[in-house]
Coordinates of C-alpha atoms (C1' of nucleotides) in Angstrom, one line a residue:
Chain A
M65 CA -32.6 60.1 29.8
P66 CA -36.0 59.9 31.7
T67 CA -35.8 59.5 35.3
R68 CA -37.5 56.8 36.9
D69 CA -39.1 58.9 39.5
R70 CA -41.1 61.5 38.4
P71 CA -44.8 61.0 39.3
I72 CA -46.9 58.5 36.8
R73 CA -49.2 60.0 34.7
T74 CA -50.8 58.6 31.8
R75 CA -53.2 59.6 29.2
Y76 CA -56.0 58.4 26.6
A77 CA -56.1 61.1 23.9
P78 CA -58.7 59.9 21.1
S79 CA -60.0 61.9 18.4
P80 CA -63.5 62.7 19.0
T81 CA -65.2 60.5 16.1
G82 CA -68.3 59.2 17.9
P83 CA -68.9 56.6 19.8
Q84 CA -66.2 55.2 21.8
H85 CA -64.8 51.8 20.3
I86 CA -63.5 49.1 22.2
G87 CA -60.2 49.1 20.9
G88 CA -59.6 52.5 22.0
I89 CA -60.8 51.3 25.6
R90 CA -58.3 48.9 25.4
S91 CA -55.6 50.8 24.7
A92 CA -56.9 53.2 27.6
L93 CA -57.0 50.3 30.2
F94 CA -53.4 49.4 29.8
G95 CA -52.7 53.5 30.9
W96 CA -55.2 53.5 33.2
L97 CA -54.0 50.2 35.0
F98 CA -50.4 51.4 34.8
A99 CA -51.4 54.8 36.2
R100 CA -53.5 53.3 39.0
R101 CA -50.9 50.7 40.1
H102 CA -48.5 53.4 40.6
G103 CA -51.0 55.8 42.4
G104 CA -50.3 58.2 39.2
Q105 CA -53.3 60.1 37.4
F106 CA -54.9 59.1 34.2
I107 CA -55.9 61.9 32.0
L108 CA -58.4 62.2 28.9
R109 CA -57.3 64.7 26.1
I110 CA -59.5 65.0 23.2
E111 CA -57.3 65.3 20.1
D112 CA -59.5 67.2 17.6
T113 CA -56.8 68.6 15.5
D114 CA -58.6 67.3 12.2
Q115 CA -61.7 69.7 12.1
K116 CA -63.3 67.5 9.1
R117 CA -63.1 64.2 11.5
S118 CA -64.6 65.9 15.0
V119 CA -68.3 64.8 15.4
R120 CA -70.2 66.8 18.3
G121 CA -71.4 64.8 21.3
S122 CA -68.0 62.5 21.3
V123 CA -66.6 63.6 24.2
E124 CA -70.0 63.1 25.8
Q125 CA -69.9 59.1 24.8
I126 CA -66.3 58.6 25.5
V127 CA -67.1 60.0 29.1
A128 CA -69.8 58.2 29.4
S129 CA -68.2 54.8 28.3
F130 CA -65.2 55.4 30.6
D131 CA -67.8 56.0 33.4
W132 CA -69.8 52.7 32.8
L133 CA -66.8 50.8 32.9
G134 CA -65.4 52.6 36.1
L135 CA -62.3 53.6 34.5
D136 CA -62.0 57.1 36.5
I137 CA -60.6 60.1 34.7
D138 CA -58.3 62.5 36.8
E139 CA -57.9 65.1 34.5
G140 CA -60.0 65.8 31.1
P141 CA -62.1 68.5 29.3
H142 CA -65.3 67.6 31.3
I143 CA -63.7 67.8 34.9
G144 CA -60.8 70.1 34.2
G145 CA -57.2 69.7 35.9
D146 CA -54.1 72.0 36.7
Y147 CA -52.7 71.1 32.8
G148 CA -55.7 72.4 30.7
P149 CA -57.3 73.2 28.6
Y150 CA -57.7 69.2 27.9
V151 CA -58.8 70.1 24.0
Q152 CA -56.4 70.5 21.7
S153 CA -58.3 72.8 19.2
Q154 CA -58.2 75.1 22.7
R155 CA -54.3 75.3 22.6
L156 CA -53.8 76.2 18.9
D157 CA -51.3 79.6 19.9
M158 CA -49.1 76.8 21.8
Y159 CA -48.5 74.5 18.8
Q160 CA -48.0 77.4 16.6
G161 CA -45.3 79.4 19.0
W162 CA -43.3 76.0 19.6
A163 CA -43.7 74.8 15.8
N164 CA -42.1 78.6 15.2
W165 CA -39.5 77.9 17.5
L166 CA -38.1 75.0 15.8
V167 CA -38.2 77.0 12.5
E168 CA -36.3 79.3 14.5
Q169 CA -33.6 76.9 16.0
G170 CA -33.1 75.0 12.6
Y171 CA -35.0 72.2 13.4
A172 CA -37.7 72.5 11.2
Y173 CA -38.9 74.6 8.1
R174 CA -41.3 75.9 6.0
C175 CA -42.5 74.2 3.1
F176 CA -44.2 75.6 0.0
A177 CA -45.2 72.8 -1.7
T178 CA -48.6 73.0 -3.2
P179 CA -50.9 69.9 -2.8
E180 CA -50.3 69.3 -6.7
E181 CA -46.6 69.2 -6.3
L182 CA -47.1 66.6 -3.4
A183 CA -49.5 64.5 -5.6
E184 CA -47.1 64.4 -8.3
M185 CA -44.2 63.2 -6.0
R186 CA -46.4 60.6 -4.5
K187 CA -47.0 59.7 -8.2
A188 CA -43.5 59.4 -8.8
G189 CA -43.6 56.5 -6.1
R190 CA -41.1 58.5 -3.5
G191 CA -42.3 60.7 -1.1
Y192 CA -42.0 64.1 -0.4
D193 CA -38.3 64.9 -2.1
R194 CA -37.5 67.8 1.1
R195 CA -37.4 70.6 -2.0
Y196 CA -37.7 73.2 0.5
R197 CA -35.2 72.0 3.1
D198 CA -32.6 74.2 2.4
F199 CA -34.5 76.8 1.1
P200 CA -32.9 80.4 2.2
A201 CA -34.2 81.3 5.6
D202 CA -34.6 84.8 4.6
R203 CA -36.8 84.0 1.5
S204 CA -39.0 81.5 3.4
A205 CA -39.7 84.2 6.1
E206 CA -40.4 86.5 3.1
R207 CA -42.6 84.2 1.4
A208 CA -44.6 83.5 4.7
A209 CA -44.8 87.3 5.6
R210 CA -46.6 87.7 2.2
G211 CA -49.0 85.3 3.6
E212 CA -48.2 82.4 1.0
A213 CA -49.5 79.2 2.2
H214 CA -47.3 76.8 3.6
V215 CA -46.4 73.9 6.5
I216 CA -43.7 73.4 8.8
R217 CA -41.8 70.4 8.5
F218 CA -39.4 68.5 10.7
K219 CA -35.6 68.1 9.3
M220 CA -35.2 64.5 9.9
P221 CA -31.4 63.2 10.0
L222 CA -30.6 61.9 6.7
A223 CA -28.7 58.9 7.5
G224 CA -27.9 56.9 10.4
T225 CA -30.1 54.9 12.6
T226 CA -32.4 56.0 15.2
S227 CA -33.3 53.9 18.2
G228 CA -35.7 53.9 21.1
I229 CA -36.6 52.0 24.2
D230 CA -40.3 50.6 23.8
S231 CA -40.9 49.4 27.3
I232 CA -43.1 46.3 26.0
R233 CA -40.6 45.2 23.5
G234 CA -37.2 46.6 24.1
E235 CA -35.2 48.7 21.7
V236 CA -36.2 49.0 18.4
A237 CA -34.3 50.7 15.6
F238 CA -34.7 52.5 12.4
D239 CA -32.9 53.6 9.4
N240 CA -33.2 57.4 9.2
A241 CA -32.8 57.3 5.6
Q242 CA -36.3 55.4 5.3
L243 CA -37.8 58.5 7.4
Q244 CA -39.6 61.7 6.1
D245 CA -39.6 65.3 6.8
A246 CA -43.2 65.1 8.5
V247 CA -45.6 67.7 8.6
L248 CA -45.8 69.5 11.8
L249 CA -48.3 72.3 11.3
K250 CA -50.6 72.3 8.6
S251 CA -51.3 75.1 6.3
D252 CA -54.6 75.8 8.1
G253 CA -52.0 76.4 11.4
F254 CA -53.1 73.4 12.9
P255 CA -50.9 71.0 14.3
T256 CA -50.5 67.5 13.5
Y257 CA -50.6 64.8 15.7
H258 CA -47.0 64.6 15.6
L259 CA -46.3 68.0 17.1
A260 CA -49.7 68.4 19.1
H261 CA -49.0 65.2 21.1
I262 CA -45.5 66.0 22.1
V263 CA -46.3 69.4 23.3
D264 CA -49.4 68.5 25.1
D265 CA -47.5 65.2 26.4
H266 CA -44.7 67.8 27.9
A267 CA -47.1 70.2 29.1
M268 CA -48.9 67.6 30.7
R269 CA -46.0 66.2 32.2
I270 CA -46.9 62.7 30.8
S271 CA -44.6 60.3 32.1
H272 CA -45.8 57.2 30.2
I273 CA -47.0 57.4 26.7
T274 CA -49.5 54.2 26.0
R275 CA -50.6 54.3 22.3
A276 CA -51.4 51.4 20.0
V277 CA -48.7 50.0 17.8
E278 CA -49.8 51.7 14.5
W279 CA -47.7 54.7 16.2
L280 CA -44.3 52.7 16.4
P281 CA -43.5 53.4 12.6
S282 CA -43.6 57.3 14.1
F283 CA -41.6 56.7 17.3
P284 CA -38.5 57.6 15.7
L285 CA -39.7 60.9 14.5
H286 CA -41.3 62.1 17.8
L287 CA -37.8 60.7 19.4
H288 CA -36.2 63.6 17.5
I289 CA -38.9 65.9 18.4
W290 CA -38.3 65.6 21.9
H291 CA -35.1 65.5 21.2
A292 CA -34.9 68.9 19.6
F293 CA -37.1 70.5 22.5
G294 CA -35.1 69.2 24.8
W295 CA -37.5 67.9 27.1
E296 CA -37.1 65.2 29.4
K297 CA -38.6 62.4 27.2
P298 CA -41.5 60.3 28.6
Q299 CA -41.4 56.4 28.4
F300 CA -42.8 54.9 25.2
A301 CA -45.1 51.4 25.3
H302 CA -47.0 50.5 22.0
L303 CA -49.6 48.5 22.6
P304 CA -50.6 45.3 20.9
V305 CA -54.3 46.0 19.1
L306 CA -57.2 43.7 18.6
L307 CA -57.8 42.1 15.7
N308 CA -61.3 40.9 14.0
P309 CA -62.6 37.8 15.8
N310 CA -60.9 35.5 12.8
G311 CA -57.6 36.9 13.3
K312 CA -57.5 38.8 10.0
G313 CA -57.5 42.6 9.8
K314 CA -57.6 44.8 13.0
L315 CA -61.1 45.1 14.9
S316 CA -63.1 47.2 12.7
K317 CA -64.3 50.3 13.8
R318 CA -66.9 50.6 10.8
K319 CA -68.4 47.1 10.8
Q320 CA -69.6 47.6 14.1
Q321 CA -71.6 44.0 14.1
F322 CA -70.5 41.3 12.1
A323 CA -70.8 37.3 12.3
D324 CA -68.2 35.5 14.1
S325 CA -67.7 31.7 13.4
Q326 CA -70.8 30.7 15.5
G327 CA -73.0 33.3 13.9
K328 CA -73.3 35.5 16.4
S329 CA -73.2 39.4 16.4
V330 CA -70.1 40.6 18.1
P331 CA -70.0 44.3 19.8
V332 CA -67.4 46.7 19.4
L333 CA -68.9 49.9 20.7
V334 CA -69.0 50.1 24.6
H335 CA -72.5 51.1 24.7
E336 CA -73.3 47.8 22.3
F337 CA -71.6 45.6 25.2
Q338 CA -74.0 47.7 27.8
S339 CA -77.2 46.9 25.8
A340 CA -76.3 43.3 25.0
G341 CA -76.2 42.8 29.1
Y342 CA -73.0 42.5 29.7
L343 CA -71.4 43.5 33.1
P344 CA -68.8 46.6 32.8
E345 CA -66.6 44.1 35.3
A346 CA -67.0 41.4 33.1
V347 CA -65.9 43.6 30.2
V348 CA -62.9 45.1 31.6
N349 CA -61.5 41.6 33.1
F350 CA -62.1 40.6 29.7
L351 CA -60.1 43.2 28.0
T352 CA -57.5 42.9 30.8
N353 CA -57.1 39.2 29.7
I354 CA -56.0 40.0 26.2
G355 CA -52.2 40.8 25.9
W356 CA -51.7 40.4 29.7
N357 CA -52.6 37.8 32.2
F358 CA -52.7 37.8 36.0
G359 CA -49.8 35.8 36.8
D360 CA -51.1 32.5 38.5
D361 CA -53.6 31.2 36.0
R362 CA -56.5 33.3 37.4
E363 CA -59.2 34.1 34.8
V364 CA -61.9 35.8 36.9
F365 CA -60.5 38.8 38.8
T366 CA -61.6 42.3 40.2
R367 CA -60.0 45.6 38.8
E368 CA -58.5 46.1 41.7
E369 CA -56.8 42.5 41.9
A370 CA -55.2 43.5 38.4
I371 CA -54.3 46.9 39.7
S372 CA -52.3 45.2 41.9
R373 CA -50.1 43.1 39.7
F374 CA -50.1 45.2 36.3
D375 CA -47.2 46.1 34.2
L376 CA -46.7 47.4 30.9
Q377 CA -43.3 45.2 30.9
D378 CA -45.5 42.0 31.1
V379 CA -48.1 43.2 28.2
N380 CA -47.6 40.8 24.8
P381 CA -46.2 42.5 22.2
A382 CA -48.5 40.1 19.9
N383 CA -51.7 41.4 18.2
S384 CA -54.6 39.4 19.2
A385 CA -57.8 38.0 17.6
Y386 CA -61.4 39.4 19.8
P387 CA -61.9 36.4 22.0
I388 CA -65.6 37.2 22.0
A389 CA -66.9 34.1 22.9
K390 CA -64.8 34.3 26.3
L391 CA -66.5 37.4 27.3
D392 CA -69.9 35.0 27.7
W393 CA -68.4 32.9 29.7
L394 CA -66.8 35.9 32.1
N395 CA -70.0 37.6 31.8
S396 CA -71.7 34.5 33.7
Q397 CA -68.9 34.3 36.1
W398 CA -69.5 37.9 37.0
I399 CA -73.3 37.3 37.3
Q400 CA -72.6 34.6 39.6
R401 CA -70.4 36.5 41.7
V402 CA -72.3 39.7 42.3
D403 CA -74.2 40.0 45.2
A404 CA -78.2 38.7 44.3
N405 CA -79.7 42.2 45.4
D406 CA -76.9 43.8 43.0
L407 CA -77.8 41.7 40.5
A408 CA -81.4 42.2 40.9
R409 CA -80.8 46.2 40.9
R410 CA -78.8 45.6 37.2
L411 CA -81.7 43.5 36.0
K412 CA -84.7 46.3 37.0
P413 CA -83.7 48.3 33.7
V414 CA -83.5 45.2 31.7
L415 CA -87.2 44.5 33.0
E416 CA -88.6 48.3 32.6
S417 CA -86.7 48.5 29.1
V418 CA -89.5 46.0 27.5
G419 CA -92.3 47.6 29.5
Y420 CA -92.4 46.2 32.9
A421 CA -93.4 47.9 35.9
V422 CA -90.8 46.2 38.1
D423 CA -92.0 45.1 41.6
E424 CA -88.5 45.4 43.5
A425 CA -89.5 43.1 46.4
L426 CA -90.4 40.3 43.7
L427 CA -87.3 41.1 41.6
R428 CA -85.5 40.4 44.9
K429 CA -87.0 37.0 45.3
V430 CA -86.4 35.9 41.8
A431 CA -82.8 37.2 41.6
P432 CA -81.2 34.5 43.6
T433 CA -82.9 31.6 41.2
L434 CA -81.3 33.1 38.2
Q435 CA -77.6 33.8 39.1
V436 CA -76.6 30.4 37.6
R437 CA -78.7 30.6 34.8
L438 CA -78.0 34.1 32.7
K439 CA -75.1 34.5 30.5
S440 CA -76.4 38.1 29.9
L441 CA -78.6 40.5 32.1
N442 CA -80.9 40.3 29.0
D443 CA -81.4 36.5 29.4
V444 CA -83.9 37.4 32.6
L445 CA -86.7 38.6 29.8
R446 CA -86.5 34.8 28.2
M447 CA -86.2 33.0 31.6
A448 CA -88.1 35.0 34.3
G449 CA -89.8 37.7 32.3
F450 CA -93.3 36.1 33.4
F451 CA -92.9 36.9 37.2
F452 CA -93.5 41.0 35.9
E453 CA -96.2 39.8 33.6
S454 CA -99.7 40.7 35.0
W455 CA -100.3 37.6 37.3
S456 CA -104.2 38.3 36.8
D457 CA -104.0 37.8 32.9
F458 CA -101.8 34.7 33.1
A459 CA -103.3 32.5 30.6
A460 CA -102.9 28.9 30.9
P461 CA -100.4 27.5 28.6
S462 CA -100.7 25.2 25.5
A463 CA -100.8 21.6 26.1
E464 CA -97.8 21.0 24.1
I465 CA -95.5 22.9 26.7
V466 CA -97.2 21.2 29.6
I467 CA -97.4 17.8 28.5
Q468 CA -94.2 16.2 29.4
R469 CA -91.6 13.8 27.8
K470 CA -93.5 10.5 27.1
M471 CA -96.7 11.8 28.5
D472 CA -100.1 12.4 26.7
A473 CA -102.6 15.0 28.1
S474 CA -104.8 12.6 30.2
S475 CA -102.0 11.2 32.1
T476 CA -100.6 14.9 32.7
L477 CA -104.1 15.5 33.6
D478 CA -103.9 12.7 36.1
I479 CA -100.7 14.1 37.6
L480 CA -102.0 17.5 38.0
R481 CA -105.0 16.1 39.8
G482 CA -103.2 14.1 42.1
A483 CA -100.7 16.9 42.9
L484 CA -102.9 19.7 43.6
P485 CA -104.5 18.5 46.5
L486 CA -100.9 17.8 48.3
L487 CA -99.7 21.0 47.4
E488 CA -102.7 22.5 48.9
A489 CA -102.3 20.4 52.3
L490 CA -99.1 21.9 52.7
D491 CA -98.7 24.4 55.4
N492 CA -94.9 25.4 54.6
F493 CA -95.0 26.2 51.0
S494 CA -90.8 26.1 50.9
P495 CA -89.2 24.6 48.0
E496 CA -88.0 21.9 50.3
A497 CA -91.5 20.9 51.5
Q498 CA -93.1 21.4 48.1
Q499 CA -90.0 19.0 46.5
A500 CA -90.8 16.3 49.2
A501 CA -94.2 16.2 48.8
M502 CA -93.9 15.8 45.2
S503 CA -91.1 13.6 45.0
A504 CA -93.3 11.2 47.4
F505 CA -96.1 11.9 45.0
A506 CA -94.1 10.7 41.8
A507 CA -92.7 7.7 43.7
S508 CA -96.3 6.6 44.7
R509 CA -97.0 6.7 41.1
G510 CA -93.8 5.1 39.6
L511 CA -93.5 8.3 37.7
R512 CA -90.3 10.3 37.2
N513 CA -89.6 13.4 38.9
G514 CA -88.9 14.9 35.7
A515 CA -92.5 14.1 34.4
V516 CA -94.4 15.8 37.9
F517 CA -91.9 18.6 38.1
G518 CA -92.1 19.5 34.7
S519 CA -95.8 19.6 34.2
L520 CA -96.1 22.1 37.2
R521 CA -93.2 24.0 36.0
A522 CA -94.9 24.6 32.5
A523 CA -98.4 25.1 34.2
V524 CA -97.0 27.7 36.8
S525 CA -94.5 29.5 34.4
G526 CA -96.0 28.8 30.9
Q527 CA -92.8 28.3 29.9
K528 CA -90.6 24.5 29.1
V529 CA -87.3 26.4 30.5
S530 CA -87.8 28.3 33.8
P531 CA -86.2 28.8 37.4
P532 CA -86.3 25.2 39.8
T533 CA -90.3 24.9 39.5
F534 CA -90.4 25.1 43.5
D535 CA -88.7 28.3 43.7
T536 CA -91.0 29.6 41.0
M537 CA -94.0 28.5 43.1
Q538 CA -92.6 29.8 46.3
I539 CA -92.3 33.4 45.0
L540 CA -95.3 32.9 43.0
G541 CA -97.2 31.9 46.4
K542 CA -99.2 29.0 47.2
A543 CA -102.6 30.7 46.3
E544 CA -101.4 32.1 42.9
S545 CA -99.6 28.8 42.2
L546 CA -102.5 26.6 42.6
R547 CA -104.6 28.5 40.7
R548 CA -102.3 28.3 37.6
V549 CA -102.4 24.6 37.8
K550 CA -106.2 24.8 38.1
L551 CA -105.8 26.7 34.9
A552 CA -103.5 24.4 33.3
M553 CA -106.0 21.2 34.6
A554 CA -108.7 23.0 33.1
A555 CA -107.0 23.7 29.4
L556 CA -105.7 20.1 29.4
E557 CA -109.5 18.6 30.0
N558 CA -110.6 20.9 26.9
T559 CA -108.2 19.1 24.6
L560 CA -109.5 16.1 25.9
S561 CA -113.5 16.5 25.3
Chain B
rG137 C1' -42.3 48.9 -3.4
rC138 C1' -40.0 49.9 1.0
rC139 C1' -39.5 50.4 6.7
rC140 C1' -41.5 48.6 11.6
rC141 C1' -43.5 44.9 14.6
rA142 C1' -45.1 40.1 15.8
rU143 C1' -45.7 34.5 15.1
rU144 C1' -46.8 28.2 21.4
rC145 C1' -53.7 24.0 20.9
rG146 C1' -59.7 26.8 16.9
rU147 C1' -58.9 31.2 20.4
rC148 C1' -57.1 34.0 24.6
rU149 C1' -52.4 32.7 27.1
rA150 C1' -48.2 30.6 30.6
rG151 C1' -43.2 29.9 29.5
rC152 C1' -38.1 35.0 30.2
rG153 C1' -31.5 28.0 27.9
rG154 C1' -32.2 22.6 31.8
rC155 C1' -37.9 22.2 36.4
rC156 C1' -41.9 21.2 29.4
rC157 C1' -42.4 13.9 25.8
rA158 C1' -45.0 22.4 27.0
rG159 C1' -49.2 24.4 31.6
rG160 C1' -54.1 27.3 32.7
rA161 C1' -58.6 29.1 30.2
rC162 C1' -63.0 29.6 26.6
rG163 C1' -64.7 27.0 23.0
rU164 C1' -65.6 21.3 21.5
rG165 C1' -66.7 16.5 22.8
rG166 C1' -67.6 12.3 26.6
rC167 C1' -68.9 10.9 31.6
rC168 C1' -71.0 12.4 36.5
rC169 C1' -74.8 15.4 39.1
rU170 C1' -79.8 16.8 37.8
rC171 C1' -86.9 18.6 37.9
rU172 C1' -85.8 21.9 32.7
rC173 C1' -82.4 25.4 31.7
rA174 C1' -78.2 26.3 34.0
rA175 C1' -74.2 25.8 37.2
rG176 C1' -70.6 22.4 39.2
rG177 C1' -67.3 17.9 39.2
rC178 C1' -64.3 14.8 36.4
rC179 C1' -62.2 13.0 31.6
rA180 C1' -60.5 13.8 26.5
rA181 C1' -59.0 15.5 21.7
rA182 C1' -56.4 20.0 20.8
rA183 C1' -49.8 24.2 20.0
rC184 C1' -43.9 25.2 19.9
rA185 C1' -44.7 28.3 11.5
rG186 C1' -40.5 26.1 8.4
rG187 C1' -35.4 26.1 7.9
rG188 C1' -30.4 27.0 9.3
rG189 C1' -27.3 28.1 13.4
rU190 C1' -25.2 28.9 18.8
rU191 C1' -24.8 25.8 23.1
rC192 C1' -23.4 19.9 26.6
rG193 C1' -28.7 21.4 26.0
rA194 C1' -33.8 26.0 22.8
rG195 C1' -40.6 26.8 23.0
rU196 C1' -37.0 29.9 25.0
rC197 C1' -30.6 33.5 21.8
rC198 C1' -29.2 34.8 16.4
rC199 C1' -29.9 34.6 10.9
rC200 C1' -33.0 33.4 6.5
rU201 C1' -37.9 32.2 4.9
rA202 C1' -43.0 31.9 4.9
rU203 C1' -47.4 34.1 7.4
rG204 C1' -50.1 37.9 10.0
rG205 C1' -50.6 43.2 11.6
rG206 C1' -49.2 48.3 11.3
rG207 C1' -46.6 52.3 8.6
rC208 C1' -45.2 55.4 4.5
rA209 C1' -51.1 61.8 4.5
rC210 C1' -51.5 69.2 5.4
rC211 C1' -55.8 61.5 9.7
rA212 C1' -54.9 60.3 14.3

RNA sequence: GCCCCAUUCGUCUAGCGGCCCAGGACGUGGCCCUCUCAAGGCCAAAACAGGGGUUCGAGUCCCCUAUGGGGCACCA
């Protein structure tokens, strides 16, 4: 039985198949949270034993994704560690050694069945018929020595049941008669997952194997392999997976975007979250809320707060539809929560990405007006991009934008004509002072505030929707604001003549 | 086909036999606030898959069915 007091070490062991998918992060996150909770280590190991599936550059993408999300890795191919190498293709001799050891000990055997024979057996409806399970050891060794292609298979018990403890769902039992003699070592000398992960998890002192539910069916196989080796077993936690937003099928790796019920496109790759303007804090918060909950109805919390409460036993065993709509809300919550200067820092690259030369001082003034208005960092473009356009190139907006509801060109012109000298007379151009003057003006003319404020908003921003009018004018400055009001007046005069 | 796992509002979830005529959140609808857009506040509609047991008592335990997910590769 595993002892409870060994150091907590968990790992994420992806295949290097390209950009990091959010489903993998979800699984990794729970292992990471658990390790951090217990002051243990979190390890990255690359499982590249299937040569055909390996994609160059994958490790860099995976590491970049973890970096962005702030999930720190203690040991891995990019940083090394005491139990390396952390790439399976660099550990081949270990797997071969242990596979042979299992054969020598009688726990495994060489199988010379050809791919054609296997295909026939499959067609016949059943799996591998164990035809080499009891093949004489001397003849087996002889054929291998002659260089005949073969794999090594594990001898599963033929009867009885195997049960194991899953940290999330408790005891799980399997009928041994249903299980197959799985391949441990392929004919190309590479191990399968079944062999490799056990050799590595043992060598790397992994205390808790956290992996997706699709591994549950091979759990009994793994238990027997651990037993054959005689190694202390880790604890196992088979994590639920993310389903598509409609609840149908596992969240796809192939379809990178698809429409949810609102017709929005849905990010599934980590870099897509980044480019869609989500904060990493929000993404982590979002993922943490699926299949686990904070415990006191809190939905918004930091990763540190989550660490302080996380336990694998509290993970909900059921798979869940990908509740992507909640991410937008969470993102807006996080945008409101971060410090305004921090928000400015995060907004800068977004503005630069569309070609603005960003004045940081200006951005720091704009950011506070945006905190309650952005769902995504990218919304800054639509809401406040005009601040970063060349001011001298500012063109008066069309009358259609300046003229407010129930107003016309001439009444709007009247408003601007009346407002201009009042604003000009202000020594203090604070939003409060502006608002006091403009409210009084509106009242004196019997106008709605909206008619006055809205005309000014459009005049100075060129937009129907913007940050509050008087904040906008303060940021633009009195001179620039008044210049724009005059521009709008001139444009309106033109439409009237 | 066989095996495993799961099943509470549309969705994410709380609930580990009585505190539940089921709580929170997102989304949706309404109202309030309001210079636009938001944010915020208040309110509303909305669920224990079905059927059998066990028990004084079941969303909570057991069984069956249904549905969903996964597995049955020399992929992980």
